[in-house]
Coordinates of C-alpha atoms in Angstrom, one line a residue:
X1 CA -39.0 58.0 49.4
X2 CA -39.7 60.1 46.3
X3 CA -38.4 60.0 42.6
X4 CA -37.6 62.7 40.4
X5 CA -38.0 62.9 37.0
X6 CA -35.4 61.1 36.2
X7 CA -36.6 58.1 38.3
X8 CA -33.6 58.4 40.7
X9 CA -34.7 58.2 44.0
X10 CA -33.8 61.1 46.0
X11 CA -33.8 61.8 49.9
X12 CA -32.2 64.6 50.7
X13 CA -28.8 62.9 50.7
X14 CA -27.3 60.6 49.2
X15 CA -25.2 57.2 50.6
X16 CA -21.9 57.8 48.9
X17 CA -22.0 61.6 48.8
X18 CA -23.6 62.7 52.1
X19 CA -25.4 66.3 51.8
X20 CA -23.9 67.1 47.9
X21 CA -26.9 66.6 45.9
X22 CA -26.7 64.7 42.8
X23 CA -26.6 66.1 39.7
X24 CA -29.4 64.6 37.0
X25 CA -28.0 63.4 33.7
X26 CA -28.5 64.5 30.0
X27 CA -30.9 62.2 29.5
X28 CA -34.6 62.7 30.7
X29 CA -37.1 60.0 30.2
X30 CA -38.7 60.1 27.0
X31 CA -42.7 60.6 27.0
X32 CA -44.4 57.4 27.2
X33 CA -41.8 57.1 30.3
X34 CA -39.9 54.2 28.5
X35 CA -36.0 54.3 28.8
X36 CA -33.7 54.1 25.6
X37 CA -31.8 50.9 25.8
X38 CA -28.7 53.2 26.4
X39 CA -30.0 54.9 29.3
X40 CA -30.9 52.0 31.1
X41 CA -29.1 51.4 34.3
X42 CA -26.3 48.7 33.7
X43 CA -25.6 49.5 30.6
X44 CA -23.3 52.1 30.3
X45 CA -23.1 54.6 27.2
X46 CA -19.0 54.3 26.5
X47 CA -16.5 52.7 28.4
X48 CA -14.1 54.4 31.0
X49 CA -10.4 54.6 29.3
X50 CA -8.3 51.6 30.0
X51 CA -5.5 52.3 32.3
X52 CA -2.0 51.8 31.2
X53 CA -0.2 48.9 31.4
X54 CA -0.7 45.0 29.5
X55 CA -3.8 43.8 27.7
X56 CA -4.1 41.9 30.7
X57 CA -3.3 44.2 33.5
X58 CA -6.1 46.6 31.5
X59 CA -8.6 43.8 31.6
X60 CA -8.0 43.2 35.9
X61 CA -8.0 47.3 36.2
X62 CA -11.2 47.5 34.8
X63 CA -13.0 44.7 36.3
X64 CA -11.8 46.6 39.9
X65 CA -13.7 49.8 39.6
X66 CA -17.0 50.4 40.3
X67 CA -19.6 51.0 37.4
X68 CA -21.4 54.4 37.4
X69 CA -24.9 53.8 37.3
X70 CA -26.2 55.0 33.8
X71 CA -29.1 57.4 34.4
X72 CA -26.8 59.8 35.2
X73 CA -23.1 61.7 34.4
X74 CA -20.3 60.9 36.1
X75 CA -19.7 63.6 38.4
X76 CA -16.3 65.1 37.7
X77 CA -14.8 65.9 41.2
X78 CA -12.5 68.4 41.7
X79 CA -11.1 70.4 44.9
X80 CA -11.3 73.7 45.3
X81 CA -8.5 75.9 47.3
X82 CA -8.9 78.7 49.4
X83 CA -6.2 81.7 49.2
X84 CA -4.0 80.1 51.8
X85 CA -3.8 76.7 49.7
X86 CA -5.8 74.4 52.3
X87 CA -8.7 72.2 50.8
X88 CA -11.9 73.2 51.3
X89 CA -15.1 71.1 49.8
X90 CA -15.4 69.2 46.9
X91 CA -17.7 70.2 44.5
X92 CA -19.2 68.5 41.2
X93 CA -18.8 69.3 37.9
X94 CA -21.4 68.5 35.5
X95 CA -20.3 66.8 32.4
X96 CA -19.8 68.7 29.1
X97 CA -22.1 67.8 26.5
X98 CA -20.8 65.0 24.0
X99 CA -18.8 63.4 26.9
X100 CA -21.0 61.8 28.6
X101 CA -23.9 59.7 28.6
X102 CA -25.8 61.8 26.0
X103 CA -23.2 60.0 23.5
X104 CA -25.3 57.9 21.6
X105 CA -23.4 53.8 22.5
X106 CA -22.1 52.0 19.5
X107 CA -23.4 49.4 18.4
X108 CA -22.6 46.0 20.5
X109 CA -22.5 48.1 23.7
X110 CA -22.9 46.0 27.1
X111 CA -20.8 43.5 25.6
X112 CA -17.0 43.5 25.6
X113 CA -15.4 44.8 22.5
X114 CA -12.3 43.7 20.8
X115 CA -9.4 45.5 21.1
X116 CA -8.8 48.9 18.2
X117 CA -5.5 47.9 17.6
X118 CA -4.3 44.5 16.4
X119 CA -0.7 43.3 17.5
X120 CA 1.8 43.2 14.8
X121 CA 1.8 39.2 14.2
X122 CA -1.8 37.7 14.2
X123 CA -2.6 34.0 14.6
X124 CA -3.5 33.0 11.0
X125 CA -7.1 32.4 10.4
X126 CA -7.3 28.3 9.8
X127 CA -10.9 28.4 7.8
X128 CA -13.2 31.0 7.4
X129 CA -17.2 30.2 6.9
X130 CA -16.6 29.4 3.4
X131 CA -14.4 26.5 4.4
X132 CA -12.1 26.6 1.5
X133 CA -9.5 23.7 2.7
X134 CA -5.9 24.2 1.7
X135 CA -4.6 27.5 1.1
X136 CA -2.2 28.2 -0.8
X137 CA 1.2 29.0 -0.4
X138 CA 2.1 33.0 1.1
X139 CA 4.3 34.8 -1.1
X140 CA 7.9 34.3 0.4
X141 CA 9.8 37.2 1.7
X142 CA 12.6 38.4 -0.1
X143 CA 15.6 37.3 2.1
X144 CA 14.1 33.4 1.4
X145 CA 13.6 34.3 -2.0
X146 CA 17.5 35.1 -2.3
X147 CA 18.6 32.2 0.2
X148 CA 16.4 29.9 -2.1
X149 CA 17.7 31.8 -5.4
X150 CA 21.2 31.3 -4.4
X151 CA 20.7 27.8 -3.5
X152 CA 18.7 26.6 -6.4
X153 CA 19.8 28.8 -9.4
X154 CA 23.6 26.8 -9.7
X155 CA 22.1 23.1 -9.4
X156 CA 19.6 24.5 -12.2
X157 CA 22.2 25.8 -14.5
X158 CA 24.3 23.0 -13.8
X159 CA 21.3 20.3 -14.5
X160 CA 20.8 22.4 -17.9
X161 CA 24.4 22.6 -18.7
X162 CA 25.1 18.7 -18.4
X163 CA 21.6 18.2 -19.8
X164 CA 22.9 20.0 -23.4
X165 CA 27.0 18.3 -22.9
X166 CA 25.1 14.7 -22.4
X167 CA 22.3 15.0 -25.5
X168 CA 23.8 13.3 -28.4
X169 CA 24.1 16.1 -30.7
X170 CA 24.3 15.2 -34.2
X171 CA 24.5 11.2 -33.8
X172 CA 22.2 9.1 -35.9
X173 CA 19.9 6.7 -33.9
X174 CA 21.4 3.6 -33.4
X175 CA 19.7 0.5 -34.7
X176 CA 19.7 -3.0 -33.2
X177 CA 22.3 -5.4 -34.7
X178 CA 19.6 -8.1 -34.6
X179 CA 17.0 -7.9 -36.9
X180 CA 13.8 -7.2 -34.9
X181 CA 11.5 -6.9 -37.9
X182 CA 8.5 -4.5 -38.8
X183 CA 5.2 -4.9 -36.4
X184 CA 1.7 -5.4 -38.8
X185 CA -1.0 -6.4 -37.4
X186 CA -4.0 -8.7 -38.2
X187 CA -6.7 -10.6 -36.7
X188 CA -6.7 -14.5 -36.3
X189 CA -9.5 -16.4 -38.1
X190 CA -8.9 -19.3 -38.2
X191 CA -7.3 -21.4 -35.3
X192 CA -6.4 -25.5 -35.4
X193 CA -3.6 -27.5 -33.4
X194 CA -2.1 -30.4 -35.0
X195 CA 0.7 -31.6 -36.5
X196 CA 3.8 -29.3 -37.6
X197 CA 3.2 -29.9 -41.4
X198 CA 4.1 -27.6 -44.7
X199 CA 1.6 -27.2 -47.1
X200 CA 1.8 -30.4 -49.3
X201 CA 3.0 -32.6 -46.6
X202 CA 0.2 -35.4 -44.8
X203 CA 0.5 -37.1 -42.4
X204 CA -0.1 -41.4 -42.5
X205 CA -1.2 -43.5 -39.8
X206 CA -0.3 -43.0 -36.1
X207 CA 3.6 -42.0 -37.2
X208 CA 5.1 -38.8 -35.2
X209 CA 4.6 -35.8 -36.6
X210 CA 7.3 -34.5 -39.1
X211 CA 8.2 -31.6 -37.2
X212 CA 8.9 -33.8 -34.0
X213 CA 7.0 -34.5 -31.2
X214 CA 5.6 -31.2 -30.0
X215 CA 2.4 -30.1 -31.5
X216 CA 2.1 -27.1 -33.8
X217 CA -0.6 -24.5 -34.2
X218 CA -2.2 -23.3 -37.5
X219 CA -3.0 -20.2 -37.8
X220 CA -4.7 -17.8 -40.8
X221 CA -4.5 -14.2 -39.7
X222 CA -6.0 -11.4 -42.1
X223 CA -3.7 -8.6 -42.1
X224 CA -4.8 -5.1 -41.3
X225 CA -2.1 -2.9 -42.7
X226 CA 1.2 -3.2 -44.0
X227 CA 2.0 -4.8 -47.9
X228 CA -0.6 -7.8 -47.5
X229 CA -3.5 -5.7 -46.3
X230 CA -6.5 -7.2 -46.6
X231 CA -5.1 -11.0 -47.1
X232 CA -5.3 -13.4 -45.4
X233 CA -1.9 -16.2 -44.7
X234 CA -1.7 -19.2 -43.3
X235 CA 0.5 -19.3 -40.7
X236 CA 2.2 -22.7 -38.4
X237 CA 3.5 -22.0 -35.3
X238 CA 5.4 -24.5 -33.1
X239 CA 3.7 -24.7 -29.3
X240 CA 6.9 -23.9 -27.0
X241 CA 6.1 -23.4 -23.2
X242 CA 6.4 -19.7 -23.9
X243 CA 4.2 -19.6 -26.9
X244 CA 1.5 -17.0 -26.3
X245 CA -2.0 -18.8 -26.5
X246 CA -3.8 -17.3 -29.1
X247 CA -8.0 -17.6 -29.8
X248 CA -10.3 -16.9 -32.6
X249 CA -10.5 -13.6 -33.5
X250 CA -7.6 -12.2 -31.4
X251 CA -6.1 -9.1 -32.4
X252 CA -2.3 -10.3 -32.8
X253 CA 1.0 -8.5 -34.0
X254 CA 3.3 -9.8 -36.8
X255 CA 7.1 -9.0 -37.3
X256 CA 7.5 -8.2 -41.1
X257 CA 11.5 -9.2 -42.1
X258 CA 10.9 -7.0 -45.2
X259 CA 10.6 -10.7 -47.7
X260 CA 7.8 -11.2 -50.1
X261 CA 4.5 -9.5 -48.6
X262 CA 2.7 -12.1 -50.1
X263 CA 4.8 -15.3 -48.9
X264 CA 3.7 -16.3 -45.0
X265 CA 7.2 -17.1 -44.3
X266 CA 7.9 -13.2 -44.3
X267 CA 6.2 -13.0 -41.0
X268 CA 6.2 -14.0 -37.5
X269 CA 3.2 -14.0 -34.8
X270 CA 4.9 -12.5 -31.7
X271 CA 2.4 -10.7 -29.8
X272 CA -1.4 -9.5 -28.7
X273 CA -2.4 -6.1 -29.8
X274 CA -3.1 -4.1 -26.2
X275 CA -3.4 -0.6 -27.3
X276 CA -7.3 -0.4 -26.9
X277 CA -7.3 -2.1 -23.0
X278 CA -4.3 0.6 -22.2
X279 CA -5.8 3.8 -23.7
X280 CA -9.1 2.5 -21.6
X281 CA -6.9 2.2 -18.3
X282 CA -5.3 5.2 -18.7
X283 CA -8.3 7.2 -19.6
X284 CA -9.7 6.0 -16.2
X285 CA -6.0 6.9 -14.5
X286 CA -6.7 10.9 -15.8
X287 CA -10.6 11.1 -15.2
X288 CA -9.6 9.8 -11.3
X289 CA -6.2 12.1 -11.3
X290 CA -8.6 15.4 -12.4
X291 CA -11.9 14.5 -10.2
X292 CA -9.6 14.5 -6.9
X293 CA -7.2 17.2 -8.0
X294 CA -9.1 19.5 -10.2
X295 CA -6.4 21.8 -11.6
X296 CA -3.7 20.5 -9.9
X297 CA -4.7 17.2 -10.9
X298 CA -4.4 18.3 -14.4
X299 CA -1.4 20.2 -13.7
X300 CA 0.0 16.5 -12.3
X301 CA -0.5 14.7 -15.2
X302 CA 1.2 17.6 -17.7
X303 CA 4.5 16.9 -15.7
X304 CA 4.3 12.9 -16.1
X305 CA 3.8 13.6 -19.8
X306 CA 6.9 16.0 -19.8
X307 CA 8.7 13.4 -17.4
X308 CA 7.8 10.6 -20.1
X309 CA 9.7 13.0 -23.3
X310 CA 12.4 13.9 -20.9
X311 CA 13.2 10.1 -20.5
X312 CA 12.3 9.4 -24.5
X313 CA 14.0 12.1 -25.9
X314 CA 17.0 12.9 -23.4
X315 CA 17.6 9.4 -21.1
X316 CA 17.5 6.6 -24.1
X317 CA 19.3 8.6 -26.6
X318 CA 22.0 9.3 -24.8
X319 CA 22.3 6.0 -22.7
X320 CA 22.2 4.4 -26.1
X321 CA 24.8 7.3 -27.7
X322 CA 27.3 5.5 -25.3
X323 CA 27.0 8.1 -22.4
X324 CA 27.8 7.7 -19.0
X325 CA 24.5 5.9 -17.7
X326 CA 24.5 7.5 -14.2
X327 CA 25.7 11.2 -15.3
X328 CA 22.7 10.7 -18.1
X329 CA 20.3 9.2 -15.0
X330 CA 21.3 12.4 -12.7
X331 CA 20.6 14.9 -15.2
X332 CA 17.0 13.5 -16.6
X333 CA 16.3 13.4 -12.9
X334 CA 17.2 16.8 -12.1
X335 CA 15.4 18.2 -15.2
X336 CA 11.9 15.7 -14.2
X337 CA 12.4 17.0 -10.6
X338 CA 12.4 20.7 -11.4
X339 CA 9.2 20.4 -13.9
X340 CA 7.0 18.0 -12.2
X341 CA 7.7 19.5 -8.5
X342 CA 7.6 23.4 -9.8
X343 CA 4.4 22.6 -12.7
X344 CA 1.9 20.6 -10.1
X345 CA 2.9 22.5 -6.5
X346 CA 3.8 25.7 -7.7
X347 CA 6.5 28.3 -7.7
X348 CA 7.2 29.0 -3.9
X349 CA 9.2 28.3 -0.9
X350 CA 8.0 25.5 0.0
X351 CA 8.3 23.6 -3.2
X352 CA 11.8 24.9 -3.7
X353 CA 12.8 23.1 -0.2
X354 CA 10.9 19.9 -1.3
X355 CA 13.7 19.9 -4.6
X356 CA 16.7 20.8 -2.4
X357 CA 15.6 17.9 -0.4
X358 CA 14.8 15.5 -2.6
X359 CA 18.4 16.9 -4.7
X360 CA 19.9 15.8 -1.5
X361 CA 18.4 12.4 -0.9
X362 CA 19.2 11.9 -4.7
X363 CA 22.9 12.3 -4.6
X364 CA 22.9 10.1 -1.1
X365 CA 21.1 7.3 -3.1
X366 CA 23.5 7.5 -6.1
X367 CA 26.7 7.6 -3.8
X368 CA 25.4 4.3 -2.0
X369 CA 24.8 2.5 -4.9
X370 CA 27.9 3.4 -6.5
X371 CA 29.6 2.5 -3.6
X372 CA 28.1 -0.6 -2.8
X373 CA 28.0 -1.9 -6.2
X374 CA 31.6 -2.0 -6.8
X375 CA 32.3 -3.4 -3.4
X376 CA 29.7 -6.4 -4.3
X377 CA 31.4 -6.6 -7.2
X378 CA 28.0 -6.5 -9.6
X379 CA 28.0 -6.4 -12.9
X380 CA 24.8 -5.4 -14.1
X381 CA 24.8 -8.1 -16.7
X382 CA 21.3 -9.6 -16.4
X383 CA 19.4 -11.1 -19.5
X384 CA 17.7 -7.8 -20.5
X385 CA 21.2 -5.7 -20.1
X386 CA 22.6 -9.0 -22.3
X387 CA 19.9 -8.9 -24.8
X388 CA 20.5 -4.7 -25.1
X389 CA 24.1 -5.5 -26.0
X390 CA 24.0 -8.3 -28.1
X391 CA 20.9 -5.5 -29.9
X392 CA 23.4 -2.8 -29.6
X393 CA 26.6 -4.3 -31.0
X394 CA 29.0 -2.8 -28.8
X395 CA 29.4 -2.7 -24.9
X396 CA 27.8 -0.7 -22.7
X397 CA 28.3 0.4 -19.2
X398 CA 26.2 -2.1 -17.6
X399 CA 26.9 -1.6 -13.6
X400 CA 26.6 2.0 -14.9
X401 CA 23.3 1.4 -16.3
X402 CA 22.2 -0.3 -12.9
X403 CA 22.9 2.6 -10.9
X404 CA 20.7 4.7 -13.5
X405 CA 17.3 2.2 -13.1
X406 CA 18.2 3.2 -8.8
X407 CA 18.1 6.9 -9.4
X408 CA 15.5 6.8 -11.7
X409 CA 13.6 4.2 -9.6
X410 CA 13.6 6.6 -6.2
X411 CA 12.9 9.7 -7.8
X412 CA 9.0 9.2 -7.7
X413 CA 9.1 7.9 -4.2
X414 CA 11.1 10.9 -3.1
X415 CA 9.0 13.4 -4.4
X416 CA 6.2 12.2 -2.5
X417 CA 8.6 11.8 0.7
X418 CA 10.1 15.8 0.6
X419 CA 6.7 17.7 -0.6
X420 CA 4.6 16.6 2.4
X421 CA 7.5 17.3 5.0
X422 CA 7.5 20.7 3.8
X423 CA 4.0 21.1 3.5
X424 CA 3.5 19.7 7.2
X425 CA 6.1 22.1 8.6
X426 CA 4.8 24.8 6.8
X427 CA 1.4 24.3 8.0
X428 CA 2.8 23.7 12.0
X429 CA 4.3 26.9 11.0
X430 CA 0.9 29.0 9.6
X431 CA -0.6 27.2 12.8
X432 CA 1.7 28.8 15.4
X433 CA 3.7 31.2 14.6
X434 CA 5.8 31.1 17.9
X435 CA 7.4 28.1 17.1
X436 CA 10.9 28.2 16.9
X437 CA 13.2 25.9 13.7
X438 CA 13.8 23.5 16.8
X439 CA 10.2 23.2 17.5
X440 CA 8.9 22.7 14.0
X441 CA 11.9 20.5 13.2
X442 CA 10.9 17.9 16.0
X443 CA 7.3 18.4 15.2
X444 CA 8.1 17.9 11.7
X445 CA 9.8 14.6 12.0
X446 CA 7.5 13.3 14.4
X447 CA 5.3 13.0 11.5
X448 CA 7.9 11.6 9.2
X449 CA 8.3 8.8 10.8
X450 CA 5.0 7.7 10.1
X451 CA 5.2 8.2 6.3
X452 CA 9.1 6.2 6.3
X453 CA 7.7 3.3 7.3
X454 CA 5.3 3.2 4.4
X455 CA 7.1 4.8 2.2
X456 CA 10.6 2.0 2.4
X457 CA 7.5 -0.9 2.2
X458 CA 6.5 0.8 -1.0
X459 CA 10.0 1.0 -2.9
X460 CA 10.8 -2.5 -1.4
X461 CA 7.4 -4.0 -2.2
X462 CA 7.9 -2.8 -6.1
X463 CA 11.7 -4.2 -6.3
X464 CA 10.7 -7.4 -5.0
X465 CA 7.3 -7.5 -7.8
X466 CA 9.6 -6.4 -10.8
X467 CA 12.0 -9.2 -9.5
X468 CA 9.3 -11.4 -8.7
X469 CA 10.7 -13.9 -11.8
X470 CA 14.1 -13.9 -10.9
X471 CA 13.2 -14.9 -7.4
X472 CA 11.2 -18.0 -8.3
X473 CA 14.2 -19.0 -10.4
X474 CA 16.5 -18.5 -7.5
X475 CA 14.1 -20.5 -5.6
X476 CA 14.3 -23.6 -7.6
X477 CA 17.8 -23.7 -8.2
X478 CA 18.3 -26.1 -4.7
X479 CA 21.0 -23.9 -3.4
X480 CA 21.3 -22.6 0.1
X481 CA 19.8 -19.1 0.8
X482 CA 23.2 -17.2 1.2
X483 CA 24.1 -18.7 -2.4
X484 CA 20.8 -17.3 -3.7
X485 CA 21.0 -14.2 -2.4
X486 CA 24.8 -13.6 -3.6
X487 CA 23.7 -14.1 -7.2
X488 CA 24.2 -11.2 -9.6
X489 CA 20.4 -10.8 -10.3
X490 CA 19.2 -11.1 -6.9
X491 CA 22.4 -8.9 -5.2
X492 CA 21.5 -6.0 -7.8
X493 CA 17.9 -6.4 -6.8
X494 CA 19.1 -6.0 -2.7
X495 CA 21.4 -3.7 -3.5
X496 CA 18.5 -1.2 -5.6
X497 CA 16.2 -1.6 -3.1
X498 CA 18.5 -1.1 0.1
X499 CA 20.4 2.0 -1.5
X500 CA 16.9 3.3 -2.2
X501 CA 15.5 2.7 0.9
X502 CA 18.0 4.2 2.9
X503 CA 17.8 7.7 0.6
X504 CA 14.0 7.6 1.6
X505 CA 14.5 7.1 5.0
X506 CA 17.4 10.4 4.5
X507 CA 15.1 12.5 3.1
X508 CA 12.6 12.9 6.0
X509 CA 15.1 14.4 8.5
X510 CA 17.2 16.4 5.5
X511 CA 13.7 17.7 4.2
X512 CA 12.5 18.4 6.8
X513 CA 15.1 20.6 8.9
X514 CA 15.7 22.5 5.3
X515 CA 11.8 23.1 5.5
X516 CA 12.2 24.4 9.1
X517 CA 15.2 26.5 8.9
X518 CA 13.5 28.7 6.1
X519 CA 9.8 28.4 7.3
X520 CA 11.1 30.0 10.5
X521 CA 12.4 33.0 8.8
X522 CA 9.0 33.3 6.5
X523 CA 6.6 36.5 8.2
X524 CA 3.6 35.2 9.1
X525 CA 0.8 37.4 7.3
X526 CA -2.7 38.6 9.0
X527 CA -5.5 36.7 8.7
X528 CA -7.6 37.7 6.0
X529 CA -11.1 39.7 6.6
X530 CA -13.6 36.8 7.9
X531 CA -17.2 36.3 6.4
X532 CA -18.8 36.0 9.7
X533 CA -18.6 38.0 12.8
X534 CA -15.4 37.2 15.1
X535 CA -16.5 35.8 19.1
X536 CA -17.5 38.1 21.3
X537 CA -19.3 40.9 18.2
X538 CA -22.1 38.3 17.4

């Protein structure tokens, strides 16, 4: 059988078209008689237009029909009529120029390429090749921005508004009835226990001690600041079960009740000095806070500091002013919410949810322990709320100032709680964009429940170590349990922690269908341009 020049092999006739000959393409073998890559057989020059219909009916359609072999054009068939409109033979066509196989392929050709038009919603690119973790939040779209400004903007103005009635405007600081005295500090140099004796006084023979029979310690401290700085007094201290034991060379506080400077009697040893072991721990608390978090890290511990002069400046003064303790607590809780949530997560939708939850959870926490409080019947009137009054000189609200401690207490916790529900239905969300609020809702809680049960262990865990004192007293009184735990210190305690707890558990479910009734409604945006080639164009 012989070949043209085109390397076609040609009889005569051909199989498929019987005695038409074929018509040679536009593309003769180069010299050298190598074939381009485009003009080899099987791989075709441009693809035959898809055929209307689905991505997917397009796909089937085109796997049907047979491939023209590449060496040459597609013949172009059409019938010719004679005069009296009957069909005569079919004749070929030969392919214009720039239509057929002379068009030079683009690049990738052989392979399948991806589709010129992308569909209005894309799947959201996870990672990219760069593998930059987290992203950030998307911009919200402007009917969540006014569902979030009309939800948020009132319990903002309203936290302000009570913020500025509360503040004790005006009022002098109050000063304890009891005289506290002035902290000076010194360092002890000189340590001896003995007998409690004056200076002058000596003791004869085996004879009891003047003082009585418990042992005294003698003490001479050099004082460090204050009138006496730079002298050293001798001080005698009786040894009481709650004495702190002092060494040589500890670093001690004195209380200073404004006497002679000079005259030892003047002062009182009452504590250690701590400030160097604390600025060490907390140093070590930032440098850990800023390596994991970087900026945000940094951005976290700006909004503990603010949290710390919202409660210094706003909470005490006012508690102490002789405001209502919970309406004070609510208020210094909205304001912390709204700066540490908005400073360390940023202004979007999904930290707005995280405060409407956790302003939710907040209110169902005070409203238990209100509630709950008065029908125990609790007072509030442990030894530090007895020891504030007795400082204070007047009474305070002192089941008031209990529910305060619970608010103030579950704030922390519930940030925690309501920011990673939203950011976990927010994510289900970016990740697949077809769910419905149902479907991220159920999703959503499914992972809640994991982070409840820790969470309740948490808040219960630090109630029970903060009443850890009260509960070895309760445990040597000899009482039966139910008497134990129906005392006022221990009820309070059960009564904080459960009213806390159950808030927590709240705010997974509240959180969490706020989070996917607005995510829902939030346009998911395009993937942005990837840094390596997508499948399928490698």
């Amino acid at each position: 059988m012989d070949r043209d020049e085109d390397g076609i092999a040609s009889g005569g006739a051909d199989d498929d078209t019987g005695p038409i000959r074929r018509v040679p393409g536009g593309n003769p073998v180069p010299p050298g008689g190598r074939r381009r890559r485009e003009d080899r057989p099987g791989q075709s020059g441009r693809r035959a237009p898809a055929p209307a219909g689905k991505p997917a009916e397009r796909r089937e359609a085109a796997s049907r029909e047979p491939r023209q072999p590449t060496g040459e054009a597609a013949p172009a068939r059409r019938p010719r009529r004679a005069a009296d409109g009957a069909r005569e033979e079919t004749a070929t066509v030969p392919a214009k120029p720039g239509t057929g196989t002379d068009r030079k392929p683009p690049a990738g050709h052989g392979k399948r390429q991806p589709p010129k038009k992308r569909p209005p919603v894309a799947d959201p690119e996870i990672g990219h090749g760069h593998g930059h973790g987290h992203t950030p939040a998307a911009p919200a779209s402007r009917r969540v921005r006014l569902l979030l400004i009309w939800l948020l903007v009132p319990i903002a103005l309203l936290t302000v508004a009570g913020t500025l009635v509360l503040y004790p405007w005006g009022s002098s600081s109050p000063t304890s009835a009891v005289p506290q005295g002035t902290p000076v500090h010194g360092e002890i140099t000189s340590l001896a226990n003995g007998p409690c004796l004056a200076d002058g006084q000596v003791q004869v023979g085996d004879q009891s001690p003047p003082g009585g029979d418990k042992p005294c310690m003698t003490t001479e401290v050099r004082m460090s600041d204050g009138a006496a700085a730079g002298q050293t007094l001798k001080l005698i201290i009786p040894v009481e079960p709650s004495t702190p034991r002092f060494s040589l060379n500890d670093s001690v506080v004195l209380a200073y009740n404004g006497g002679d400077a000079h005259d030892p009697n003047s002062y009182q040893l009452v504590d250690f000095q701590r400030g160097l072991p604390l600025l060490v721990l907390a140093a070590i608390f930032a440098v850990a806070v800023i390596v994991l978090g970087r900026w945000q890290g940094v951005a976290a511990l700006i909004a503990l500091g603010l949290s710390f002069v919202v409660i210094a400046l706003f909470v005490l003064p006012a508690i102490l002013a002789g405001e209502n303790p919970l309406l004070v607590a609510i208020a210094g809780a909205g304001v912390i919410m709204f700066i540490a949530l908005y400073l360390t997560h940023g202004l979007s939708a999904r930290t707005s949810v995280a405060v409407l939850g956790t302003l939710v959870s907040l209110a169902l926490i005070g409203g238990l322990s209100a509630v709950f409080s008065a029908a125990a019947s609790l007072t509030g009137l442990d030894d530090a709320t007895s020891t504030l009054i007795g400082s204070l000189g007047h009474g305070i609200d002192a089941r008031g100032l209990l529910l305060a401690g619970v608010v103030i207490g579950a704030l922390g916790v519930l940030d925690d709680v309501t920011v990673t529900q939203t950011s976990a239905v927010w994510e289900l969300r970016r990740a697949n964009p077809a769910l419905s609020w149902r479907e991220l809702y159920a999703a959503g809680l499914r992972i809640g429940r994991d982070h409840v049960g820790s969470a309740v262990n948490t808040l219960v865990m630090a109630y029970a170590g903060a009443a850890l004192p009260v509960l070895l007293v309760s445990s040597l009184s000899g009482v039966g349990l139910s008497a134990v735990l129906g005392s006022q210190d221990i009820a309070q305690e059960i009564v904080r922690t459960l009213a806390g707890s159950v808030g927590i558990v709240a705010a997974v479910p509240v959180t969490t269908i706020l989070a996917a009734l607005i995510a829902s409604r939030e346009p998911i945006a395009a993937p942005e341009p990837s840094h390596t080639s997508p499948i399928g164009e490698q």
